[in-house]
Amino acid sequence: MGTQMHKIINGKTIEMTAEEVSALEKDRANVNAEIKVLKDAAIKKVADQKTGNKKLLDLGLTQDEATALTGYAPPEEE
Amino acid sequence: MSKTKVDSTGIDLTDTFAFTGTVTGTPQGLVLVHSSSSSSAASSVSIDSVFTTTYNLYHVEMTFDRSDTAGTYLRFLKSSDGSERTSSYYLTAHRVHTNDTTNTTDNDNNVSTFYFNRGSGSEAGLDTRFSCKFLNPMGSSVTYYDGITYGYHDGENAHAVTTSVGHNDTEEQVRGIKFVANSGNITAYNIKIYGYTNA
Protein backbone atom coordinates (compact mmCIF):
# COMPACT_ATOMS: atom_id res chain seq x y z
CA MET A 1 0.00 0.00 0.00
CA GLY A 2 1.40 3.34 -1.03
CA THR A 3 1.26 6.74 0.61
CA GLN A 4 -2.19 7.59 -0.82
CA MET A 5 -0.85 11.07 -1.51
CA HIS A 6 -0.35 12.33 -5.01
CA LYS A 7 1.33 14.99 -7.07
CA ILE A 8 0.52 16.04 -10.61
CA ILE A 9 3.21 16.80 -13.16
CA ASN A 10 2.12 18.10 -16.56
CA GLY A 11 -1.34 16.62 -16.08
CA LYS A 12 -0.15 13.18 -14.98
CA THR A 13 -1.11 12.02 -11.47
CA ILE A 14 1.71 10.26 -9.62
CA GLU A 15 1.66 8.73 -6.17
CA MET A 16 4.25 10.33 -3.90
CA THR A 17 6.93 8.33 -2.21
CA ALA A 18 7.21 8.30 1.57
CA GLU A 19 10.30 10.50 1.27
CA GLU A 20 8.40 13.02 -0.85
CA VAL A 21 5.51 13.11 1.63
CA SER A 22 7.94 13.69 4.47
CA ALA A 23 9.63 16.51 2.56
CA LEU A 24 6.26 18.06 1.76
CA GLU A 25 5.13 18.05 5.38
CA LYS A 26 8.43 19.61 6.47
CA ASP A 27 8.12 22.23 3.76
CA ARG A 28 4.54 23.05 4.73
CA ALA A 29 5.60 23.50 8.34
CA ASN A 30 8.40 25.84 7.28
CA VAL A 31 6.05 27.86 5.07
CA ASN A 32 3.49 28.13 7.87
CA ALA A 33 6.17 29.31 10.30
CA GLU A 34 7.31 31.85 7.74
CA ILE A 35 3.77 33.12 7.23
CA LYS A 36 3.19 33.33 10.98
CA VAL A 37 6.22 35.58 11.45
CA LEU A 38 4.94 37.91 8.75
CA LYS A 39 1.39 37.89 10.13
CA ASP A 40 2.55 38.53 13.69
CA ALA A 41 4.69 41.45 12.53
CA ALA A 42 1.74 42.94 10.65
CA ILE A 43 -0.55 42.56 13.67
CA LYS A 44 2.04 44.16 15.97
CA LYS A 45 2.49 47.06 13.57
CA VAL A 46 -1.25 47.79 13.59
CA ALA A 47 -1.34 47.58 17.39
CA ASP A 48 1.67 49.88 17.71
CA GLN A 49 0.09 52.41 15.37
CA LYS A 50 -3.08 52.44 17.44
CA THR A 51 -1.37 52.82 20.84
CA GLY A 52 1.10 55.37 19.49
CA ASN A 53 -1.72 57.40 18.05
CA LYS A 54 -3.55 57.34 21.37
CA LYS A 55 -0.45 58.61 23.19
CA LEU A 56 -0.20 61.54 20.79
CA LEU A 57 -3.87 62.39 21.38
CA ASP A 58 -3.30 62.14 25.13
CA LEU A 59 -0.54 64.73 24.75
CA GLY A 60 -3.13 67.12 23.36
CA LEU A 61 -2.72 66.78 19.61
CA THR A 62 -5.79 66.67 17.41
CA GLN A 63 -6.26 63.60 15.24
CA ASP A 64 -5.45 65.67 12.15
CA GLU A 65 -2.19 66.79 13.76
CA ALA A 66 -1.28 63.25 14.78
CA THR A 67 -2.07 61.95 11.30
CA ALA A 68 0.01 64.70 9.76
CA LEU A 69 2.96 63.60 11.90
CA THR A 70 2.69 59.85 11.56
CA GLY A 71 0.50 59.16 8.55
CA TYR A 72 -1.72 56.96 10.68
CA ALA A 73 -5.46 57.52 10.44
CA PRO A 74 -7.67 55.40 12.66
CA PRO A 75 -10.42 53.38 10.97
CA GLU A 76 -13.78 55.10 10.91
CA GLU A 77 -15.33 52.82 13.53
CA GLU A 78 -12.80 53.91 16.19
CA MET B 1 -1.09 22.92 -58.16
CA SER B 2 0.05 25.52 -55.69
CA LYS B 3 -1.14 29.04 -56.12
CA THR B 4 1.38 31.76 -55.51
CA LYS B 5 -0.59 34.79 -56.61
CA VAL B 6 -4.08 35.90 -55.58
CA ASP B 7 -5.99 38.19 -57.90
CA SER B 8 -7.34 41.42 -56.51
CA THR B 9 -10.84 40.00 -56.68
CA GLY B 10 -9.88 37.65 -53.81
CA ILE B 11 -10.64 33.96 -53.18
CA ASP B 12 -14.09 32.45 -52.99
CA LEU B 13 -14.11 30.23 -49.86
CA THR B 14 -17.71 29.09 -50.06
CA ASP B 15 -16.54 25.57 -50.86
CA THR B 16 -15.39 23.16 -48.12
CA PHE B 17 -11.63 22.75 -47.87
CA ALA B 18 -9.88 19.78 -46.26
CA PHE B 19 -6.91 21.57 -44.79
CA THR B 20 -4.12 19.25 -43.63
CA GLY B 21 -1.08 21.48 -43.85
CA THR B 22 0.82 23.58 -41.34
CA VAL B 23 0.75 27.33 -41.28
CA THR B 24 4.27 28.68 -41.25
CA GLY B 25 5.53 32.16 -40.67
CA THR B 26 5.69 34.39 -37.62
CA PRO B 27 2.86 33.78 -35.13
CA GLN B 28 1.30 36.87 -33.63
CA GLY B 29 -0.17 37.48 -30.21
CA LEU B 30 -0.47 34.72 -27.64
CA VAL B 31 0.72 31.20 -28.39
CA LEU B 32 -0.60 28.33 -26.28
CA VAL B 33 2.39 26.46 -24.84
CA HIS B 34 0.67 24.31 -22.22
CA SER B 35 -2.82 23.06 -21.42
CA SER B 36 -3.79 20.51 -18.80
CA SER B 37 -6.55 19.76 -16.35
CA SER B 38 -7.38 17.19 -13.74
CA SER B 39 -10.06 16.30 -11.23
CA SER B 40 -7.74 14.05 -9.23
CA ALA B 41 -6.79 15.27 -5.77
CA ALA B 42 -3.11 16.08 -5.42
CA SER B 43 -0.98 18.02 -2.97
CA SER B 44 0.82 19.79 -5.79
CA VAL B 45 0.51 20.56 -9.48
CA SER B 46 3.70 21.08 -11.46
CA ILE B 47 3.97 22.40 -14.96
CA ASP B 48 7.51 21.51 -15.95
CA SER B 49 9.60 22.44 -18.98
CA VAL B 50 7.04 25.00 -20.05
CA PHE B 51 9.27 28.08 -20.16
CA THR B 52 11.77 28.28 -22.98
CA THR B 53 13.92 30.96 -24.53
CA THR B 54 11.34 31.31 -27.32
CA TYR B 55 9.25 33.69 -25.22
CA ASN B 56 10.20 36.35 -22.72
CA LEU B 57 6.74 36.86 -21.24
CA TYR B 58 4.15 34.22 -20.28
CA HIS B 59 0.49 34.42 -19.34
CA VAL B 60 -1.16 31.86 -17.05
CA GLU B 61 -4.92 31.31 -16.83
CA MET B 62 -5.98 28.84 -14.16
CA THR B 63 -9.01 27.77 -12.17
CA PHE B 64 -8.72 25.40 -9.26
CA ASP B 65 -10.46 23.96 -6.23
CA ARG B 66 -9.03 23.25 -2.80
CA SER B 67 -10.00 20.67 -0.22
CA ASP B 68 -9.66 23.01 2.74
CA THR B 69 -9.22 26.65 3.73
CA ALA B 70 -5.44 26.67 3.84
CA GLY B 71 -3.42 28.70 1.40
CA THR B 72 -1.82 27.85 -1.89
CA TYR B 73 1.69 28.75 -2.85
CA LEU B 74 3.74 28.82 -5.98
CA ARG B 75 7.38 28.08 -6.68
CA PHE B 76 9.68 28.08 -9.66
CA LEU B 77 11.30 24.94 -11.00
CA LYS B 78 14.96 25.51 -11.80
CA SER B 79 16.10 24.99 -15.33
CA SER B 80 19.34 23.40 -14.14
CA ASP B 81 17.80 20.30 -12.58
CA GLY B 82 14.03 20.77 -12.24
CA SER B 83 14.20 21.18 -8.46
CA GLU B 84 12.20 23.84 -6.62
CA ARG B 85 13.57 27.31 -5.95
CA THR B 86 12.90 27.62 -2.21
CA SER B 87 14.28 31.06 -1.41
CA SER B 88 14.52 34.72 -2.40
CA TYR B 89 10.88 35.40 -3.25
CA TYR B 90 9.71 38.98 -2.80
CA LEU B 91 5.99 39.69 -2.93
CA THR B 92 3.56 42.44 -2.12
CA ALA B 93 -0.10 41.52 -1.92
CA HIS B 94 -3.31 43.49 -1.52
CA ARG B 95 -6.61 41.80 -0.71
CA VAL B 96 -10.10 43.27 -0.86
CA HIS B 97 -13.34 41.47 0.00
CA THR B 98 -16.69 41.79 -1.68
CA ASN B 99 -18.64 42.22 1.55
CA ASP B 100 -16.87 45.25 2.97
CA THR B 101 -14.17 47.79 2.41
CA THR B 102 -11.52 46.05 4.46
CA ASN B 103 -8.15 46.11 2.74
CA THR B 104 -5.44 43.70 3.77
CA THR B 105 -1.85 44.03 2.73
CA ASP B 106 0.90 41.46 2.96
CA ASN B 107 4.56 42.13 2.49
CA ASP B 108 6.68 39.05 1.93
CA ASN B 109 10.35 39.96 1.92
CA ASN B 110 12.86 37.28 0.93
CA VAL B 111 10.62 34.31 1.66
CA SER B 112 10.42 30.76 0.35
CA THR B 113 7.31 30.98 -1.86
CA PHE B 114 4.94 33.17 -3.79
CA TYR B 115 2.07 32.69 -1.30
CA PHE B 116 -0.67 33.96 -3.55
CA ASN B 117 -3.92 32.62 -2.11
CA ARG B 118 -5.39 32.29 1.34
CA GLY B 119 -8.50 30.26 1.99
CA SER B 120 -10.93 29.01 -0.60
CA GLY B 121 -12.02 25.58 0.56
CA SER B 122 -15.78 26.00 0.67
CA GLU B 123 -15.74 28.00 -2.47
CA ALA B 124 -19.48 28.66 -2.46
CA GLY B 125 -19.98 27.17 -5.88
CA LEU B 126 -17.17 29.10 -7.42
CA ASP B 127 -13.76 27.92 -8.58
CA THR B 128 -10.81 30.01 -7.54
CA ARG B 129 -9.48 31.88 -10.52
CA PHE B 130 -5.78 32.61 -10.81
CA SER B 131 -4.31 34.68 -13.59
CA CYS B 132 -0.71 35.82 -13.78
CA LYS B 133 2.25 36.73 -15.90
CA PHE B 134 5.92 35.80 -15.66
CA LEU B 135 8.58 37.96 -17.21
CA ASN B 136 12.02 36.66 -18.10
CA PRO B 137 11.86 33.11 -16.63
CA MET B 138 14.52 31.77 -18.97
CA GLY B 139 16.63 34.90 -18.98
CA SER B 140 19.89 35.21 -17.12
CA SER B 141 18.60 37.73 -14.58
CA VAL B 142 15.67 37.70 -12.14
CA THR B 143 12.12 36.54 -12.93
CA TYR B 144 9.20 38.89 -12.36
CA TYR B 145 5.65 37.92 -11.43
CA ASP B 146 2.29 39.65 -11.20
CA GLY B 147 -0.97 37.88 -10.51
CA ILE B 148 -4.60 38.18 -9.54
CA THR B 149 -6.49 35.60 -7.50
CA TYR B 150 -10.25 35.68 -7.12
CA GLY B 151 -12.03 33.19 -4.91
CA TYR B 152 -13.94 32.61 -1.73
CA HIS B 153 -12.18 33.45 1.53
CA ASP B 154 -13.67 31.40 4.33
CA GLY B 155 -12.19 33.50 7.12
CA GLU B 156 -13.85 36.60 5.73
CA ASN B 157 -17.05 34.86 4.58
CA ALA B 158 -16.80 36.68 1.31
CA HIS B 159 -15.27 36.54 -2.09
CA ALA B 160 -11.90 38.14 -2.27
CA VAL B 161 -9.52 39.44 -4.85
CA THR B 162 -5.82 39.31 -4.13
CA THR B 163 -3.46 41.27 -6.32
CA SER B 164 0.13 40.23 -5.88
CA VAL B 165 3.31 41.45 -7.52
CA GLY B 166 6.85 40.34 -6.96
CA HIS B 167 9.99 38.70 -8.22
CA ASN B 168 12.52 36.08 -7.36
CA ASP B 169 15.85 37.69 -6.74
CA THR B 170 17.96 34.77 -7.89
CA GLU B 171 19.58 35.28 -11.25
CA GLU B 172 18.87 31.91 -12.81
CA GLN B 173 16.75 30.33 -15.49
CA VAL B 174 13.50 28.71 -14.40
CA ARG B 175 11.70 26.24 -16.63
CA GLY B 176 8.45 25.61 -14.79
CA ILE B 177 6.11 26.33 -11.91
CA LYS B 178 4.73 24.28 -9.06
CA PHE B 179 1.50 24.98 -7.16
CA VAL B 180 1.37 23.52 -3.67
CA ALA B 181 -1.59 23.18 -1.29
CA ASN B 182 -0.40 24.27 2.13
CA SER B 183 -2.48 21.45 3.57
CA GLY B 184 -4.90 19.02 1.98
CA ASN B 185 -5.14 18.95 -1.76
CA ILE B 186 -5.79 20.79 -4.95
CA THR B 187 -8.87 18.77 -5.89
CA ALA B 188 -9.26 19.96 -9.45
CA TYR B 189 -7.58 22.39 -11.81
CA ASN B 190 -7.56 23.67 -15.34
CA ILE B 191 -4.59 25.62 -16.60
CA LYS B 192 -3.50 27.19 -19.84
CA ILE B 193 -0.17 28.91 -20.37
CA TYR B 194 0.59 31.21 -23.27
CA GLY B 195 3.76 32.76 -24.55
CA TYR B 196 3.69 36.33 -25.81
CA THR B 197 5.21 36.92 -29.19
CA ASN B 198 7.14 40.14 -29.68
CA ALA B 199 7.15 40.83 -25.93
Coordinates of C-alpha atoms in Angstrom, one line a residue:
Chain A
M1 CA 0.0 0.0 0.0
G2 CA 1.4 3.3 -1.0
T3 CA 1.3 6.7 0.6
Q4 CA -2.2 7.6 -0.8
M5 CA -0.8 11.1 -1.5
H6 CA -0.4 12.3 -5.0
K7 CA 1.3 15.0 -7.1
I8 CA 0.5 16.0 -10.6
I9 CA 3.2 16.8 -13.2
N10 CA 2.1 18.1 -16.6
G11 CA -1.3 16.6 -16.1
K12 CA -0.2 13.2 -15.0
T13 CA -1.1 12.0 -11.5
I14 CA 1.7 10.3 -9.6
E15 CA 1.7 8.7 -6.2
M16 CA 4.2 10.3 -3.9
T17 CA 6.9 8.3 -2.2
A18 CA 7.2 8.3 1.6
E19 CA 10.3 10.5 1.3
E20 CA 8.4 13.0 -0.9
V21 CA 5.5 13.1 1.6
S22 CA 7.9 13.7 4.5
A23 CA 9.6 16.5 2.6
L24 CA 6.3 18.1 1.8
E25 CA 5.1 18.1 5.4
K26 CA 8.4 19.6 6.5
D27 CA 8.1 22.2 3.8
R28 CA 4.5 23.0 4.7
A29 CA 5.6 23.5 8.3
N30 CA 8.4 25.8 7.3
V31 CA 6.1 27.9 5.1
N32 CA 3.5 28.1 7.9
A33 CA 6.2 29.3 10.3
E34 CA 7.3 31.9 7.7
I35 CA 3.8 33.1 7.2
K36 CA 3.2 33.3 11.0
V37 CA 6.2 35.6 11.5
L38 CA 4.9 37.9 8.7
K39 CA 1.4 37.9 10.1
D40 CA 2.6 38.5 13.7
A41 CA 4.7 41.4 12.5
A42 CA 1.7 42.9 10.6
I43 CA -0.6 42.6 13.7
K44 CA 2.0 44.2 16.0
K45 CA 2.5 47.1 13.6
V46 CA -1.2 47.8 13.6
A47 CA -1.3 47.6 17.4
D48 CA 1.7 49.9 17.7
Q49 CA 0.1 52.4 15.4
K50 CA -3.1 52.4 17.4
T51 CA -1.4 52.8 20.8
G52 CA 1.1 55.4 19.5
N53 CA -1.7 57.4 18.1
K54 CA -3.5 57.3 21.4
K55 CA -0.5 58.6 23.2
L56 CA -0.2 61.5 20.8
L57 CA -3.9 62.4 21.4
D58 CA -3.3 62.1 25.1
L59 CA -0.5 64.7 24.8
G60 CA -3.1 67.1 23.4
L61 CA -2.7 66.8 19.6
T62 CA -5.8 66.7 17.4
Q63 CA -6.3 63.6 15.2
D64 CA -5.5 65.7 12.2
E65 CA -2.2 66.8 13.8
A66 CA -1.3 63.2 14.8
T67 CA -2.1 61.9 11.3
A68 CA 0.0 64.7 9.8
L69 CA 3.0 63.6 11.9
T70 CA 2.7 59.8 11.6
G71 CA 0.5 59.2 8.5
Y72 CA -1.7 57.0 10.7
A73 CA -5.5 57.5 10.4
P74 CA -7.7 55.4 12.7
P75 CA -10.4 53.4 11.0
E76 CA -13.8 55.1 10.9
E77 CA -15.3 52.8 13.5
E78 CA -12.8 53.9 16.2
Chain B
M1 CA -1.1 22.9 -58.2
S2 CA 0.1 25.5 -55.7
K3 CA -1.1 29.0 -56.1
T4 CA 1.4 31.8 -55.5
K5 CA -0.6 34.8 -56.6
V6 CA -4.1 35.9 -55.6
D7 CA -6.0 38.2 -57.9
S8 CA -7.3 41.4 -56.5
T9 CA -10.8 40.0 -56.7
G10 CA -9.9 37.6 -53.8
I11 CA -10.6 34.0 -53.2
D12 CA -14.1 32.5 -53.0
L13 CA -14.1 30.2 -49.9
T14 CA -17.7 29.1 -50.1
D15 CA -16.5 25.6 -50.9
T16 CA -15.4 23.2 -48.1
F17 CA -11.6 22.8 -47.9
A18 CA -9.9 19.8 -46.3
F19 CA -6.9 21.6 -44.8
T20 CA -4.1 19.3 -43.6
G21 CA -1.1 21.5 -43.8
T22 CA 0.8 23.6 -41.3
V23 CA 0.7 27.3 -41.3
T24 CA 4.3 28.7 -41.2
G25 CA 5.5 32.2 -40.7
T26 CA 5.7 34.4 -37.6
P27 CA 2.9 33.8 -35.1
Q28 CA 1.3 36.9 -33.6
G29 CA -0.2 37.5 -30.2
L30 CA -0.5 34.7 -27.6
V31 CA 0.7 31.2 -28.4
L32 CA -0.6 28.3 -26.3
V33 CA 2.4 26.5 -24.8
H34 CA 0.7 24.3 -22.2
S35 CA -2.8 23.1 -21.4
S36 CA -3.8 20.5 -18.8
S37 CA -6.6 19.8 -16.4
S38 CA -7.4 17.2 -13.7
S39 CA -10.1 16.3 -11.2
S40 CA -7.7 14.1 -9.2
A41 CA -6.8 15.3 -5.8
A42 CA -3.1 16.1 -5.4
S43 CA -1.0 18.0 -3.0
S44 CA 0.8 19.8 -5.8
V45 CA 0.5 20.6 -9.5
S46 CA 3.7 21.1 -11.5
I47 CA 4.0 22.4 -15.0
D48 CA 7.5 21.5 -15.9
S49 CA 9.6 22.4 -19.0
V50 CA 7.0 25.0 -20.1
F51 CA 9.3 28.1 -20.2
T52 CA 11.8 28.3 -23.0
T53 CA 13.9 31.0 -24.5
T54 CA 11.3 31.3 -27.3
Y55 CA 9.2 33.7 -25.2
N56 CA 10.2 36.3 -22.7
L57 CA 6.7 36.9 -21.2
Y58 CA 4.2 34.2 -20.3
H59 CA 0.5 34.4 -19.3
V60 CA -1.2 31.9 -17.1
E61 CA -4.9 31.3 -16.8
M62 CA -6.0 28.8 -14.2
T63 CA -9.0 27.8 -12.2
F64 CA -8.7 25.4 -9.3
D65 CA -10.5 24.0 -6.2
R66 CA -9.0 23.2 -2.8
S67 CA -10.0 20.7 -0.2
D68 CA -9.7 23.0 2.7
T69 CA -9.2 26.6 3.7
A70 CA -5.4 26.7 3.8
G71 CA -3.4 28.7 1.4
T72 CA -1.8 27.8 -1.9
Y73 CA 1.7 28.7 -2.9
L74 CA 3.7 28.8 -6.0
R75 CA 7.4 28.1 -6.7
F76 CA 9.7 28.1 -9.7
L77 CA 11.3 24.9 -11.0
K78 CA 15.0 25.5 -11.8
S79 CA 16.1 25.0 -15.3
S80 CA 19.3 23.4 -14.1
D81 CA 17.8 20.3 -12.6
G82 CA 14.0 20.8 -12.2
S83 CA 14.2 21.2 -8.5
E84 CA 12.2 23.8 -6.6
R85 CA 13.6 27.3 -6.0
T86 CA 12.9 27.6 -2.2
S87 CA 14.3 31.1 -1.4
S88 CA 14.5 34.7 -2.4
Y89 CA 10.9 35.4 -3.2
Y90 CA 9.7 39.0 -2.8
L91 CA 6.0 39.7 -2.9
T92 CA 3.6 42.4 -2.1
A93 CA -0.1 41.5 -1.9
H94 CA -3.3 43.5 -1.5
R95 CA -6.6 41.8 -0.7
V96 CA -10.1 43.3 -0.9
H97 CA -13.3 41.5 0.0
T98 CA -16.7 41.8 -1.7
N99 CA -18.6 42.2 1.6
D100 CA -16.9 45.3 3.0
T101 CA -14.2 47.8 2.4
T102 CA -11.5 46.1 4.5
N103 CA -8.1 46.1 2.7
T104 CA -5.4 43.7 3.8
T105 CA -1.9 44.0 2.7
D106 CA 0.9 41.5 3.0
N107 CA 4.6 42.1 2.5
D108 CA 6.7 39.0 1.9
N109 CA 10.3 40.0 1.9
N110 CA 12.9 37.3 0.9
V111 CA 10.6 34.3 1.7
S112 CA 10.4 30.8 0.3
T113 CA 7.3 31.0 -1.9
F114 CA 4.9 33.2 -3.8
Y115 CA 2.1 32.7 -1.3
F116 CA -0.7 34.0 -3.5
N117 CA -3.9 32.6 -2.1
R118 CA -5.4 32.3 1.3
G119 CA -8.5 30.3 2.0
S120 CA -10.9 29.0 -0.6
G121 CA -12.0 25.6 0.6
S122 CA -15.8 26.0 0.7
E123 CA -15.7 28.0 -2.5
A124 CA -19.5 28.7 -2.5
G125 CA -20.0 27.2 -5.9
L126 CA -17.2 29.1 -7.4
D127 CA -13.8 27.9 -8.6
T128 CA -10.8 30.0 -7.5
R129 CA -9.5 31.9 -10.5
F130 CA -5.8 32.6 -10.8
S131 CA -4.3 34.7 -13.6
C132 CA -0.7 35.8 -13.8
K133 CA 2.3 36.7 -15.9
F134 CA 5.9 35.8 -15.7
L135 CA 8.6 38.0 -17.2
N136 CA 12.0 36.7 -18.1
P137 CA 11.9 33.1 -16.6
M138 CA 14.5 31.8 -19.0
G139 CA 16.6 34.9 -19.0
S140 CA 19.9 35.2 -17.1
S141 CA 18.6 37.7 -14.6
V142 CA 15.7 37.7 -12.1
T143 CA 12.1 36.5 -12.9
Y144 CA 9.2 38.9 -12.4
Y145 CA 5.7 37.9 -11.4
D146 CA 2.3 39.7 -11.2
G147 CA -1.0 37.9 -10.5
I148 CA -4.6 38.2 -9.5
T149 CA -6.5 35.6 -7.5
Y150 CA -10.3 35.7 -7.1
G151 CA -12.0 33.2 -4.9
Y152 CA -13.9 32.6 -1.7
H153 CA -12.2 33.5 1.5
D154 CA -13.7 31.4 4.3
G155 CA -12.2 33.5 7.1
E156 CA -13.9 36.6 5.7
N157 CA -17.1 34.9 4.6
A158 CA -16.8 36.7 1.3
H159 CA -15.3 36.5 -2.1
A160 CA -11.9 38.1 -2.3
V161 CA -9.5 39.4 -4.9
T162 CA -5.8 39.3 -4.1
T163 CA -3.5 41.3 -6.3
S164 CA 0.1 40.2 -5.9
V165 CA 3.3 41.5 -7.5
G166 CA 6.8 40.3 -7.0
H167 CA 10.0 38.7 -8.2
N168 CA 12.5 36.1 -7.4
D169 CA 15.8 37.7 -6.7
T170 CA 18.0 34.8 -7.9
E171 CA 19.6 35.3 -11.2
E172 CA 18.9 31.9 -12.8
Q173 CA 16.7 30.3 -15.5
V174 CA 13.5 28.7 -14.4
R175 CA 11.7 26.2 -16.6
G176 CA 8.5 25.6 -14.8
I177 CA 6.1 26.3 -11.9
K178 CA 4.7 24.3 -9.1
F179 CA 1.5 25.0 -7.2
V180 CA 1.4 23.5 -3.7
A181 CA -1.6 23.2 -1.3
N182 CA -0.4 24.3 2.1
S183 CA -2.5 21.5 3.6
G184 CA -4.9 19.0 2.0
N185 CA -5.1 18.9 -1.8
I186 CA -5.8 20.8 -4.9
T187 CA -8.9 18.8 -5.9
A188 CA -9.3 20.0 -9.5
Y189 CA -7.6 22.4 -11.8
N190 CA -7.6 23.7 -15.3
I191 CA -4.6 25.6 -16.6
K192 CA -3.5 27.2 -19.8
I193 CA -0.2 28.9 -20.4
Y194 CA 0.6 31.2 -23.3
G195 CA 3.8 32.8 -24.6
Y196 CA 3.7 36.3 -25.8
T197 CA 5.2 36.9 -29.2
N198 CA 7.1 40.1 -29.7
A199 CA 7.2 40.8 -25.9

